[in-house]
mmCIF file of C-alpha atoms and ligand atoms in Angstrom:
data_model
loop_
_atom_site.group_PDB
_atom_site.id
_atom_site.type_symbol
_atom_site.label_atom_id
_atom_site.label_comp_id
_atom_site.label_asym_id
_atom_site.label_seq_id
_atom_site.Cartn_x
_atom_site.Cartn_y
_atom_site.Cartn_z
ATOM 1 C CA UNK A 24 0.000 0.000 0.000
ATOM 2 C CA UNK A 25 1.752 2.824 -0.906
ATOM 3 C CA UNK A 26 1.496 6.567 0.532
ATOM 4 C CA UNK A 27 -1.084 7.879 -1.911
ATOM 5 C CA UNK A 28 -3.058 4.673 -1.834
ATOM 6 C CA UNK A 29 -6.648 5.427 -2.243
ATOM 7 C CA UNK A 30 -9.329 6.043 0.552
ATOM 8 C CA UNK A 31 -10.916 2.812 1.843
ATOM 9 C CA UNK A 32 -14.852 3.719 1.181
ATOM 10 C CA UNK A 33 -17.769 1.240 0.680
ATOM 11 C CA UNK A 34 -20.379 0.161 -1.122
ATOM 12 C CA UNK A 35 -23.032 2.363 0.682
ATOM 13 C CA UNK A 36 -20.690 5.400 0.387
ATOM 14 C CA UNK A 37 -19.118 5.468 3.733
ATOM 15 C CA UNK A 38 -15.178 6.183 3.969
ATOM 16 C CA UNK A 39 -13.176 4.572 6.957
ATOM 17 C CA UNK A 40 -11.485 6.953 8.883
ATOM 18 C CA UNK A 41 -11.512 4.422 12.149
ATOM 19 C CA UNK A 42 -9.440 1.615 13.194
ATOM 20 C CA UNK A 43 -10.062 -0.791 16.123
ATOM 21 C CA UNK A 44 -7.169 -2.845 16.691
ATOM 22 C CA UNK A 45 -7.649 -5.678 19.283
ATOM 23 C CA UNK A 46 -3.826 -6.778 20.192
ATOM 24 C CA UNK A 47 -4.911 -9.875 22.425
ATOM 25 C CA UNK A 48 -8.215 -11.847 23.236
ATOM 26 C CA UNK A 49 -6.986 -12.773 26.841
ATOM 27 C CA UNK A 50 -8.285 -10.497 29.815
ATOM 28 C CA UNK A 51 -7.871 -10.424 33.321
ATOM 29 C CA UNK A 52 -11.785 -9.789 33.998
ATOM 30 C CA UNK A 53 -14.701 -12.135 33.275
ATOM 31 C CA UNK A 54 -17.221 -9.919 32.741
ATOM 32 C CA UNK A 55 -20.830 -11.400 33.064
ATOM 33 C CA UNK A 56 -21.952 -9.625 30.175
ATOM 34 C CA UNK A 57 -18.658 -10.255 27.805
ATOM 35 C CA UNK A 58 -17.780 -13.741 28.198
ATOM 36 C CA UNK A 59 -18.282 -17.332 30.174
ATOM 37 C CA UNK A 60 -15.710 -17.980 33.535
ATOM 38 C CA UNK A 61 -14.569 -20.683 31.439
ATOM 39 C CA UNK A 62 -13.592 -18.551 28.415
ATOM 40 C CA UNK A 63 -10.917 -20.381 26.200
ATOM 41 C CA UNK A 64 -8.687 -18.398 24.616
ATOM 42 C CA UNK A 65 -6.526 -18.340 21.421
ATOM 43 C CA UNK A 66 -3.490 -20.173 20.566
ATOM 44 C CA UNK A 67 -0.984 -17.566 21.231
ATOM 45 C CA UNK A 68 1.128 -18.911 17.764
ATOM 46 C CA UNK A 69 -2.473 -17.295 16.013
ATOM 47 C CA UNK A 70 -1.987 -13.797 17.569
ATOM 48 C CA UNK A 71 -0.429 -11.041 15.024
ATOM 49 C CA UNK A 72 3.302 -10.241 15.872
ATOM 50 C CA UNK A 73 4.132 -6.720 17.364
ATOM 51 C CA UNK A 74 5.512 -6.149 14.210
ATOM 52 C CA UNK A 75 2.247 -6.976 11.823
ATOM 53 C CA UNK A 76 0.210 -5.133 14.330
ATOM 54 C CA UNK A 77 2.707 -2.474 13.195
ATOM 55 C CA UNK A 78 2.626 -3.226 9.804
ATOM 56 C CA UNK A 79 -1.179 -3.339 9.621
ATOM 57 C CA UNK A 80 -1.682 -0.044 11.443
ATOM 58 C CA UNK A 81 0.794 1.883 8.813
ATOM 59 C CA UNK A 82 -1.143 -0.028 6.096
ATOM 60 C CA UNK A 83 -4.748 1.529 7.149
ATOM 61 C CA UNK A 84 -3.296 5.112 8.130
ATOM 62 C CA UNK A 85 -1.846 4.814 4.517
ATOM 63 C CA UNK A 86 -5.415 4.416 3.570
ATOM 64 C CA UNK A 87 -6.763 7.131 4.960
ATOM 65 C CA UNK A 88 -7.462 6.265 8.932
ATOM 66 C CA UNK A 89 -6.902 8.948 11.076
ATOM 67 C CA UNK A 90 -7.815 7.638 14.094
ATOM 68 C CA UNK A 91 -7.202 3.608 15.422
ATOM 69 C CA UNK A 92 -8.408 2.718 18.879
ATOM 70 C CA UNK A 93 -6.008 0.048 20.783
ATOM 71 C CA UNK A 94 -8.688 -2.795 22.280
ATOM 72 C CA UNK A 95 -8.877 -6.049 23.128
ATOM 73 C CA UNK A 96 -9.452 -8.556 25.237
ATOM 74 C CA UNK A 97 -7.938 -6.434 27.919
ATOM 75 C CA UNK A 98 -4.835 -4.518 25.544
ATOM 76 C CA UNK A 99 -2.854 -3.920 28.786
ATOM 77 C CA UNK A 100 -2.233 -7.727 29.510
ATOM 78 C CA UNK A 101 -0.095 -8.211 26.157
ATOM 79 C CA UNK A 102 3.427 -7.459 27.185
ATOM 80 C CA UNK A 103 4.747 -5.701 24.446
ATOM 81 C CA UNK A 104 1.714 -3.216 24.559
ATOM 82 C CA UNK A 105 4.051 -0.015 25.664
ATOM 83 C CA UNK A 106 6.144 -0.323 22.764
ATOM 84 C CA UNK A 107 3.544 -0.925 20.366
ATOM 85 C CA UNK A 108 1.941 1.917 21.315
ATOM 86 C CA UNK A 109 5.150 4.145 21.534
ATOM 87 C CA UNK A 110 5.510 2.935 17.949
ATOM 88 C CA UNK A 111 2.207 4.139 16.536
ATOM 89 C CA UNK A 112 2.702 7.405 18.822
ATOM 90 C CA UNK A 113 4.865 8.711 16.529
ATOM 91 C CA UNK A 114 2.346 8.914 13.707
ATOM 92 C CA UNK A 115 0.139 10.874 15.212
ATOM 93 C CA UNK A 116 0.473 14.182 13.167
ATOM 94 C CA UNK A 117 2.058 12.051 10.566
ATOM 95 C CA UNK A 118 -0.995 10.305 9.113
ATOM 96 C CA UNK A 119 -2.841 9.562 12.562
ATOM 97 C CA UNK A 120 -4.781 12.179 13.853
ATOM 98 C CA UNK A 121 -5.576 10.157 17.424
ATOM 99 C CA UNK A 122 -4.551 6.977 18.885
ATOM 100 C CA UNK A 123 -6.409 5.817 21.928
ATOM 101 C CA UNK A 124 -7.385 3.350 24.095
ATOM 102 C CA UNK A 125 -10.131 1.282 25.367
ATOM 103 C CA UNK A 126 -8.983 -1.083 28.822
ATOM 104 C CA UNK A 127 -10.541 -2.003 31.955
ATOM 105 C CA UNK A 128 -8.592 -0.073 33.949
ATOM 106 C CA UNK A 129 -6.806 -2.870 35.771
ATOM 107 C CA UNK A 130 -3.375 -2.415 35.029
ATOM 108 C CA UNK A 131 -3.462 1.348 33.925
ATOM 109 C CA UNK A 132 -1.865 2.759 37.168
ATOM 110 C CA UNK A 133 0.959 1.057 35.859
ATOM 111 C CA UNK A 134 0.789 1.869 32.282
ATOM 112 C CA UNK A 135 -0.545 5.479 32.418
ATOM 113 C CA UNK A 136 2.679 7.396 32.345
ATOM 114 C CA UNK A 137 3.783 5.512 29.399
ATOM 115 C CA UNK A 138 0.590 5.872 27.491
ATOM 116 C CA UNK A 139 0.608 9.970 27.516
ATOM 117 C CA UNK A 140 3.992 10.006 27.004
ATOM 118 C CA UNK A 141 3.122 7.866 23.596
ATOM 119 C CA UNK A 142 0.408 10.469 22.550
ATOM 120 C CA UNK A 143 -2.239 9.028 23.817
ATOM 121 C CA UNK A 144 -4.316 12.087 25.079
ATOM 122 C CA UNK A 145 -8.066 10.641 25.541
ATOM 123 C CA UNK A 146 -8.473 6.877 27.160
ATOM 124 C CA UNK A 147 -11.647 5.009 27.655
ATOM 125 C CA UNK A 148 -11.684 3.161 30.726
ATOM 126 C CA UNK A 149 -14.356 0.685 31.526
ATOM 127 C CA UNK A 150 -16.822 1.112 34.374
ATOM 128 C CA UNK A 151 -19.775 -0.720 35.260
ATOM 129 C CA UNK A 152 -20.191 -0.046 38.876
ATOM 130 C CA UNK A 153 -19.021 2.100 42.124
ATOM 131 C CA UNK A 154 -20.290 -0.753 44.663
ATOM 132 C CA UNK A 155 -17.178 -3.316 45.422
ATOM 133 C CA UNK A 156 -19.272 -6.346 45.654
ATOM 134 C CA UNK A 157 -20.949 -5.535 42.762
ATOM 135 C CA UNK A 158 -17.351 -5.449 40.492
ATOM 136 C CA UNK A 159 -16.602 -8.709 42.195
ATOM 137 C CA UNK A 160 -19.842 -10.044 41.025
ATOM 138 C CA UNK A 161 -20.449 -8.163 38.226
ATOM 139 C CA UNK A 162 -16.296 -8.925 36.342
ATOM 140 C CA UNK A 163 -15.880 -12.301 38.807
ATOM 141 C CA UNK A 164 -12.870 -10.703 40.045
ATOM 142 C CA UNK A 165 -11.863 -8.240 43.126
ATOM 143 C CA UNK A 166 -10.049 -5.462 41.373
ATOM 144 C CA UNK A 167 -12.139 -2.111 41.537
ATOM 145 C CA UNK A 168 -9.240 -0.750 43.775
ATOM 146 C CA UNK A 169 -7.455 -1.253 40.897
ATOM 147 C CA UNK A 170 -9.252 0.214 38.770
ATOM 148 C CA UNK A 171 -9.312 3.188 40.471
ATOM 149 C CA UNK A 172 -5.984 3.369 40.991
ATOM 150 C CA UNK A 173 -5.603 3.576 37.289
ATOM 151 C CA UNK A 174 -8.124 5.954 36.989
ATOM 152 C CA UNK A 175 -6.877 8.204 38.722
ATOM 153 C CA UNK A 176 -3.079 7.301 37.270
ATOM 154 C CA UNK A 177 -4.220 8.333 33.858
ATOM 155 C CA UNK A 178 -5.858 11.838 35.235
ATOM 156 C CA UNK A 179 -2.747 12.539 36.472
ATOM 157 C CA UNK A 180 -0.461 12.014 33.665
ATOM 158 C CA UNK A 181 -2.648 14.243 31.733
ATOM 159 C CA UNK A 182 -5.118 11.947 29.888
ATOM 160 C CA UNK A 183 -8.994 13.174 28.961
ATOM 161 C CA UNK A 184 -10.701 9.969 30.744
ATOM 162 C CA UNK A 185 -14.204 8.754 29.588
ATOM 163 C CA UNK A 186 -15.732 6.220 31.878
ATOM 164 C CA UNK A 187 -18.305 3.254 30.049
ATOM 165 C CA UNK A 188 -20.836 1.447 31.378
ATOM 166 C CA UNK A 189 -23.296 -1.020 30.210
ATOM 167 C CA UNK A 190 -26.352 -0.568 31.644
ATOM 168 C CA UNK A 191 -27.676 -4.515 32.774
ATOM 169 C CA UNK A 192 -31.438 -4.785 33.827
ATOM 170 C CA UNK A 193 -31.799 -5.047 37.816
ATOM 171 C CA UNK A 194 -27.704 -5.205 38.168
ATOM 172 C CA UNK A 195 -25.934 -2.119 37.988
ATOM 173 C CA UNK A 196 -29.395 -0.267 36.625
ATOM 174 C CA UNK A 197 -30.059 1.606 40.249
ATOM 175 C CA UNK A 198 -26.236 2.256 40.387
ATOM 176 C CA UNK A 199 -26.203 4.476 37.570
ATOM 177 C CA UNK A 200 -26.841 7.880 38.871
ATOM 178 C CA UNK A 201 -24.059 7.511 41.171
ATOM 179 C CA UNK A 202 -21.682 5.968 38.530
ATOM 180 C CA UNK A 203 -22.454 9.091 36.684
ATOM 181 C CA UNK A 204 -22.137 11.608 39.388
ATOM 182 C CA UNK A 205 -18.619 10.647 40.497
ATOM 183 C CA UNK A 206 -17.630 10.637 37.007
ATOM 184 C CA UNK A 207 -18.453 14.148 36.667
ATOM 185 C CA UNK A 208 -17.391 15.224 39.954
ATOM 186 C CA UNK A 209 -14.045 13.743 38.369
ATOM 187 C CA UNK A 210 -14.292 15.196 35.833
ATOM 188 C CA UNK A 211 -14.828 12.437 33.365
ATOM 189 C CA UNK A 212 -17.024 12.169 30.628
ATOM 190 C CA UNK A 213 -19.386 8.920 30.905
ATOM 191 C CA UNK A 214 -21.047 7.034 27.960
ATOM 192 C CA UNK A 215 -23.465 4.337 28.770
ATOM 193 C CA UNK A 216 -23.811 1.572 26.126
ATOM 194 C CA UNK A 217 -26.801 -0.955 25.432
ATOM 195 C CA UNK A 218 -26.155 -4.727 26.025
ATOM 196 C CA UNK A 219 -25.319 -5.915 22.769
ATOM 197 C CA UNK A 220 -26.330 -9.822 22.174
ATOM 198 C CA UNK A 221 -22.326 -11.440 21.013
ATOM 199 C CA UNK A 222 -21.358 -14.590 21.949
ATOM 200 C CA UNK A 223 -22.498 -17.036 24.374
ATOM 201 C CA UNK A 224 -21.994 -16.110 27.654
ATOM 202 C CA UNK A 225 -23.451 -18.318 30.834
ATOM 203 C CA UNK A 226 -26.351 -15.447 31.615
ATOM 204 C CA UNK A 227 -29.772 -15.188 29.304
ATOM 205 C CA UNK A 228 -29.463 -11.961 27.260
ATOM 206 C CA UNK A 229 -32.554 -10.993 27.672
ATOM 207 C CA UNK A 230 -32.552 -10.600 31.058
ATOM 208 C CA UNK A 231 -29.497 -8.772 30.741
ATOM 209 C CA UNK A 232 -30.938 -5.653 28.457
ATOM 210 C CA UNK A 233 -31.991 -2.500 29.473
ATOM 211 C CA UNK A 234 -33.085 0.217 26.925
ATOM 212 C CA UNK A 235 -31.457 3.408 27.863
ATOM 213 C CA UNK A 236 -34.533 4.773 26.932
ATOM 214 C CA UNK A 237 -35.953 3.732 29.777
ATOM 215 C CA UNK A 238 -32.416 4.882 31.905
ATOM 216 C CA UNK A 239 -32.895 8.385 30.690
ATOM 217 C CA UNK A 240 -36.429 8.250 31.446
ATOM 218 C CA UNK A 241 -35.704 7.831 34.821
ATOM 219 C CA UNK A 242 -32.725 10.226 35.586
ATOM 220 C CA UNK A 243 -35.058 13.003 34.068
ATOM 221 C CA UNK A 244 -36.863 12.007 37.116
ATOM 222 C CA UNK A 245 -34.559 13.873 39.256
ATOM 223 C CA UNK A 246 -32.094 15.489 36.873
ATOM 224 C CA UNK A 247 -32.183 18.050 33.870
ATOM 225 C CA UNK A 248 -30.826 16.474 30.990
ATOM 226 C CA UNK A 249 -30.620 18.680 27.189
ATOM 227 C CA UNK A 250 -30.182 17.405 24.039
ATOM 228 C CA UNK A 251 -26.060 18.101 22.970
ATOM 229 C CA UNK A 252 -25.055 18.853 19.991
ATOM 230 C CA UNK A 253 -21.804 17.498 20.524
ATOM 231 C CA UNK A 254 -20.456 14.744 17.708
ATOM 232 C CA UNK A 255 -17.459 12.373 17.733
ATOM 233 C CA UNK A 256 -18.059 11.028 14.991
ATOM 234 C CA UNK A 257 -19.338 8.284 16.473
ATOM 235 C CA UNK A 258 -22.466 6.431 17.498
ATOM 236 C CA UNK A 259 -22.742 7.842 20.622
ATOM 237 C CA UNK A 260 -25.614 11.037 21.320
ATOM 238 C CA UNK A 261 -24.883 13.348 23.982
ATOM 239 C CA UNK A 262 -26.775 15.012 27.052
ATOM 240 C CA UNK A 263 -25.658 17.845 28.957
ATOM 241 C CA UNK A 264 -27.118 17.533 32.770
ATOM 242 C CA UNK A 265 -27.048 20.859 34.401
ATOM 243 C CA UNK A 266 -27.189 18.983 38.221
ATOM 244 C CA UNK A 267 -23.646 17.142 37.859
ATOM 245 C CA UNK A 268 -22.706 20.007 34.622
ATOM 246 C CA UNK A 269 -21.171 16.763 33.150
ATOM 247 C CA UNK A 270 -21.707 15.309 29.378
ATOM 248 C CA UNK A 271 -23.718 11.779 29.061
ATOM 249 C CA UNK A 272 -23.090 9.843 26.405
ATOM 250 C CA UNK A 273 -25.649 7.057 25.495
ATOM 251 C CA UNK A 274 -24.767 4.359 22.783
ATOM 252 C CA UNK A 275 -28.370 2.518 21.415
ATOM 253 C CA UNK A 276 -27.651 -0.206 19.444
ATOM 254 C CA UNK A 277 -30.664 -1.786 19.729
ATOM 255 C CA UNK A 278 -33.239 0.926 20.553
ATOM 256 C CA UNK A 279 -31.529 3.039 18.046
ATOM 257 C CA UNK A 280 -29.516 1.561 14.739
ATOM 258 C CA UNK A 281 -26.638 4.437 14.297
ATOM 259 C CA UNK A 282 -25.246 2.622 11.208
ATOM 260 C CA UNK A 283 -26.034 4.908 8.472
ATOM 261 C CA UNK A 284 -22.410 7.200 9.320
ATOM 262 C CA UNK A 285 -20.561 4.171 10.439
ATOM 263 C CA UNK A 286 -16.954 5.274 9.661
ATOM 264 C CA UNK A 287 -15.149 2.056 10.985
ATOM 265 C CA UNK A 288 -13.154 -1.099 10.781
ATOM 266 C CA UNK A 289 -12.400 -3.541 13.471
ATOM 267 C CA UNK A 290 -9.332 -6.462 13.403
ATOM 268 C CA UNK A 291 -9.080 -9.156 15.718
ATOM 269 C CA UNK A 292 -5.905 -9.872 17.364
ATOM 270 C CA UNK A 293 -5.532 -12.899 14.573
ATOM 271 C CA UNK A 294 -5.642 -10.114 11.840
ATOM 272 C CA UNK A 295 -9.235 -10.880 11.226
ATOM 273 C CA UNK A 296 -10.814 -8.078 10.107
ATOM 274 C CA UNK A 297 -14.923 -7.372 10.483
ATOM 275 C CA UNK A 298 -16.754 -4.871 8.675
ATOM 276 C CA UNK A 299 -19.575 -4.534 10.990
ATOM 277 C CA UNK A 300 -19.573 -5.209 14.748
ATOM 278 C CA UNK A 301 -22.944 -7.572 13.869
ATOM 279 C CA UNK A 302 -22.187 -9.245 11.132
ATOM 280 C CA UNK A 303 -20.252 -12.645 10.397
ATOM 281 C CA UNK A 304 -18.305 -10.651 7.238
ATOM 282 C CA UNK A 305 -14.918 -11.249 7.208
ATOM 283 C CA UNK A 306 -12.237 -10.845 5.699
ATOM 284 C CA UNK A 307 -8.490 -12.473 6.818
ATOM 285 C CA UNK A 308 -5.459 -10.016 6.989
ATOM 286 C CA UNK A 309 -3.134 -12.678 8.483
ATOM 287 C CA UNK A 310 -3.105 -14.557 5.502
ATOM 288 C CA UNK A 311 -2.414 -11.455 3.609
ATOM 289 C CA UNK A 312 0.455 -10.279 5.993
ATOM 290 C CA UNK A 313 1.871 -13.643 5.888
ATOM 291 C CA UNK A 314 2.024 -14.107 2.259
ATOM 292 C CA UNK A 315 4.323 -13.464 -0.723
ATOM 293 C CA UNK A 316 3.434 -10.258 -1.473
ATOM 294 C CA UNK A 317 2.025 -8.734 1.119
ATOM 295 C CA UNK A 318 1.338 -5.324 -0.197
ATOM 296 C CA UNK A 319 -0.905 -6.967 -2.820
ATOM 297 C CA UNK A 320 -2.857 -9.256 -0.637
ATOM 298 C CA UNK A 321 -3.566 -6.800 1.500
ATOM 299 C CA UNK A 322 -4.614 -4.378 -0.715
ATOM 300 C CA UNK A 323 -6.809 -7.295 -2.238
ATOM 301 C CA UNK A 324 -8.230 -7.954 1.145
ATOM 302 C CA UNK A 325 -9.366 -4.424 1.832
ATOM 303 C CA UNK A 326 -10.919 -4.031 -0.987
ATOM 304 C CA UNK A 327 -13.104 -7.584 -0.581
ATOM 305 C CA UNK A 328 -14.273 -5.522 3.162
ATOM 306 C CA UNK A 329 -15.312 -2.446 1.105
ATOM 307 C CA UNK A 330 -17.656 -4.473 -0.814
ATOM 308 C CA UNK A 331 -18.830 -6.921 1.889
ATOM 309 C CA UNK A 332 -19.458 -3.884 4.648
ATOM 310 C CA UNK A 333 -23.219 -4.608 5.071
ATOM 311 C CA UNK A 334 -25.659 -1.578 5.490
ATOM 312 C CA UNK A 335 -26.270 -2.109 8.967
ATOM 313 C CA UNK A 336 -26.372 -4.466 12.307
ATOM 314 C CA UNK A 337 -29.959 -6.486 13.614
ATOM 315 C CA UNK A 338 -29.131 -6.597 17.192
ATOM 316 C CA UNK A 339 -33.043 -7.272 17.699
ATOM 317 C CA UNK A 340 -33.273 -9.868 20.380
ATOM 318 C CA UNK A 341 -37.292 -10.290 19.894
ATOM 319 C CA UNK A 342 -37.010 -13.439 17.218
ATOM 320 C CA UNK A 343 -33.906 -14.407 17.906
ATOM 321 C CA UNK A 344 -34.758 -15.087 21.864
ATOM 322 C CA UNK A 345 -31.253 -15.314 24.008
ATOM 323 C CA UNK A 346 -29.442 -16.930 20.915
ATOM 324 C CA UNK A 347 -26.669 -14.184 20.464
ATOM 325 C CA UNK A 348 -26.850 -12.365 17.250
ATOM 326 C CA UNK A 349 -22.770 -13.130 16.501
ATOM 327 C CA UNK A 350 -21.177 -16.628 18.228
ATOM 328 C CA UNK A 351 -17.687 -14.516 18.462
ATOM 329 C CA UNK A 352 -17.577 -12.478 21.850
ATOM 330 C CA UNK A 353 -17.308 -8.785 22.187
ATOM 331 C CA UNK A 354 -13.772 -10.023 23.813
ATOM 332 C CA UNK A 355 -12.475 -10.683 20.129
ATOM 333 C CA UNK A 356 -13.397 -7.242 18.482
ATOM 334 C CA UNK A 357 -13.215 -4.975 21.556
ATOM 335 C CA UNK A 358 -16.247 -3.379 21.031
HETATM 336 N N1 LIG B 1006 -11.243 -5.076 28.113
HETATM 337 C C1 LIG B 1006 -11.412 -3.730 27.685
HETATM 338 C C2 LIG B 1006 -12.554 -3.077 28.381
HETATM 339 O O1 LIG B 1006 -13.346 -3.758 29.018
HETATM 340 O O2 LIG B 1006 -12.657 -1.854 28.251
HETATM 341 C C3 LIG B 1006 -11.548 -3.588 26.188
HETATM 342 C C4 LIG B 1006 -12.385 -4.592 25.455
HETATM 343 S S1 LIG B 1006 -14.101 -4.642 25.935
HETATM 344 C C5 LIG B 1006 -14.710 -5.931 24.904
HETATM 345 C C6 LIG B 1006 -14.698 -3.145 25.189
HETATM 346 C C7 LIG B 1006 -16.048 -2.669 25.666
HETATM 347 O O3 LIG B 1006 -17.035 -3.594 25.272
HETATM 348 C C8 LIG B 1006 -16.179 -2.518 27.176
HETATM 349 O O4 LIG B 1006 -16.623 -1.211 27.468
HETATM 350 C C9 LIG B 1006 -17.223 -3.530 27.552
HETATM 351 O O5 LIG B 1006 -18.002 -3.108 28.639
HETATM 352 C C10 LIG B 1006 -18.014 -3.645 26.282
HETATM 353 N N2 LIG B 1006 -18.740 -4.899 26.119
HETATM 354 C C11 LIG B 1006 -18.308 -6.166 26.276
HETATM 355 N N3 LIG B 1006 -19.276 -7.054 25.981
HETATM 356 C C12 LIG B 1006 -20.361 -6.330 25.626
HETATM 357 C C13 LIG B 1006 -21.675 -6.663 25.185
HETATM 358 N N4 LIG B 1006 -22.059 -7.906 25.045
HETATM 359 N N5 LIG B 1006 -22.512 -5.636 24.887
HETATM 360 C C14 LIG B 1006 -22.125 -4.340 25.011
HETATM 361 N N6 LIG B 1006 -20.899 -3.965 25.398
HETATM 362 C C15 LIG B 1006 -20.024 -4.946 25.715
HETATM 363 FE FE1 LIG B 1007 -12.508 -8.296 29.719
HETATM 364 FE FE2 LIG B 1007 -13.369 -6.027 28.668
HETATM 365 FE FE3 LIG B 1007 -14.717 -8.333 28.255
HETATM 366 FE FE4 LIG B 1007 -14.724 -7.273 30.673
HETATM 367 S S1 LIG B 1007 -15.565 -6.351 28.829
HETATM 368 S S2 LIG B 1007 -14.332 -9.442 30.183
HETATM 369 S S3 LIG B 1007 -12.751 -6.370 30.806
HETATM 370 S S4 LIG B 1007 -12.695 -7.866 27.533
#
């Protein structure tokens, strides 16, 4: 792919300016809502290589993205992660106009320094609950200290934190207020995100969902929330509530299909790369990277996920009961 490759735009119209990268599968949490306890995890031999997570990166910014997100798995439990990182740092005003992160906070405290000093200026860190026992239940681990340590790690070397949540019927659902309060207090910017139905987990989906419809419904009961105008470029809509004078992000998937400005790409830590976070279209990169001429295969591949992209995810849980929509776990795209 060379520098004035053309811009990677699909079928429907839409150019890619976003790149999720998932570096590993593996995580330290077991998140009720992500994956089973007894999650099995990849064959390390499958995983790409520092150097083709590199080499892929380079490839898309040559295509036009401006913007990758490091995800995972949990990104912070691969080892080289700080020099991977470091390495793609140095695009940034040289093709990349952001690199960030998305990690559950767990080993951040000891990462932080070494992520701003890479460029990374805005991380997403994620947060389901304030209430210990309800972590420990919630992640079936004991680690929200941790997590707050990092928190707070990554506020202090000079990173824009935004906390996520996803809102779960009847589990972290009366929690939210608070969740969002100390966020703002913190000065954080929180997003809450519907349950998306991926991968079997050991819980019944459908148990699981909660429209935030119905969340905003009932923090209007006691706050003041306005419609904001502010974009990302993402599928997240904004609120501005004057009580906490914080920013609430709220991600629909299901109660509200965003897909029409979809502007991204996500690659699994095997180099598999999915055109839509719903669909079972994909295309493999590893097999591209790992061939005779790489340049061509890849350029080959990219163009097959322009014209498979489809128009849009059907998270709709009503016919499809608790059978998830997508057997692969959020784990292996990274959201
Ligand atoms: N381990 C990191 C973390 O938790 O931030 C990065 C990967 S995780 C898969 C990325 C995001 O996906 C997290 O915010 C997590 O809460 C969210 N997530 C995981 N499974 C989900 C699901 N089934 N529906 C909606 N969001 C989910
Ligand atoms: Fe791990 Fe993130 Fe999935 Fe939780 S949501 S199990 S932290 S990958």
């Amino acid at each position: 792919m060379g520098a004035r490759a053309a811009p990677l735009i699909d079928t429907f119209k839409r150019q890619i300016s976003y790149l999720r990268l998932s570096v590993t599968d593996r995580c330290d949490l077991r998140c009720t809502y992500c994956m089973p306890e007894a999650m099995r995890f990849l064959p390390r031999k499958d995983v790409l290589s520092l150097e083709e997570l590199y080499d892929l990166a380079n490839g898309f910014i040559e295509r036009g993205v401006t913007k990758i997100r490091i995800t995972g798995g949990e990104p912070l439990v691969r080892r080289d992660i700080a020099d991977l990182v470091t390495a793609l740092g140095k695009r940034i005003g040289n093709g990349l106009d952001e690199l960030t992160l998305t990690t559950n906070g767990t080993q951040l405290a000891k990462h932080a320094d070494a992520l701003a000093k890479a460029g990374i200026r805005r991380i997403n860190v994620s947060l389901d609950t304030l209430d210990e026992e309800l972590f420990a239940k919630l992640t079936r681990r004991d680690a929200l200290p941790q997590v707050l340590e990092g928190i707070s790690a990554a506020k202090d070397a000079g990173m824009k934190v935004k906390l996520n949540a996803v809102a779960l019927k009847g589990v972290n659902e009366g929690e939210l207020p608070d969740l969002i309060a100390w966020g703002h207090a913190q000065g954080h910017e929180v997003t809450l995100i519907e349950v998306m139905p991926l991968g079997d987990i050991e819980e019944d989906r459908l148990d699981q969902f909660l429209s935030l419809a119905h969340v905003r419904g009932r923090l209007e009961q006691s706050w003041t929330l306005t419609e904001s105008d502010h974009r990302t470029g993402g599928p997240a809509r904004y609120v501005d509530i004057a009580e906490t004078g914080g920013r609430l992000g709220l991600i629909t998937p299901l109660s509200g299909n965003f897909c029409a400005g979809c502007n991204r790409l996500r690659v699994t830590a095997t180099g598999q790369l999915y055109p839509c976070l719903g669909g079972a279209e994909r295309v493999d990169l590893r097999a591209a990277l790992r061939s005779n001429d790489p340049q061509r295969n890849l350029a080959d591949a990219l163009a097959q996920a322009m014209m498979i992209k489809p128009e849009k995810h059907d998270f709709r849980m009503e016919e499809r009961g608790a059978q998830p929509a997508q057997p692969r776990h959020m784990s292996m795209t990274g959201g």
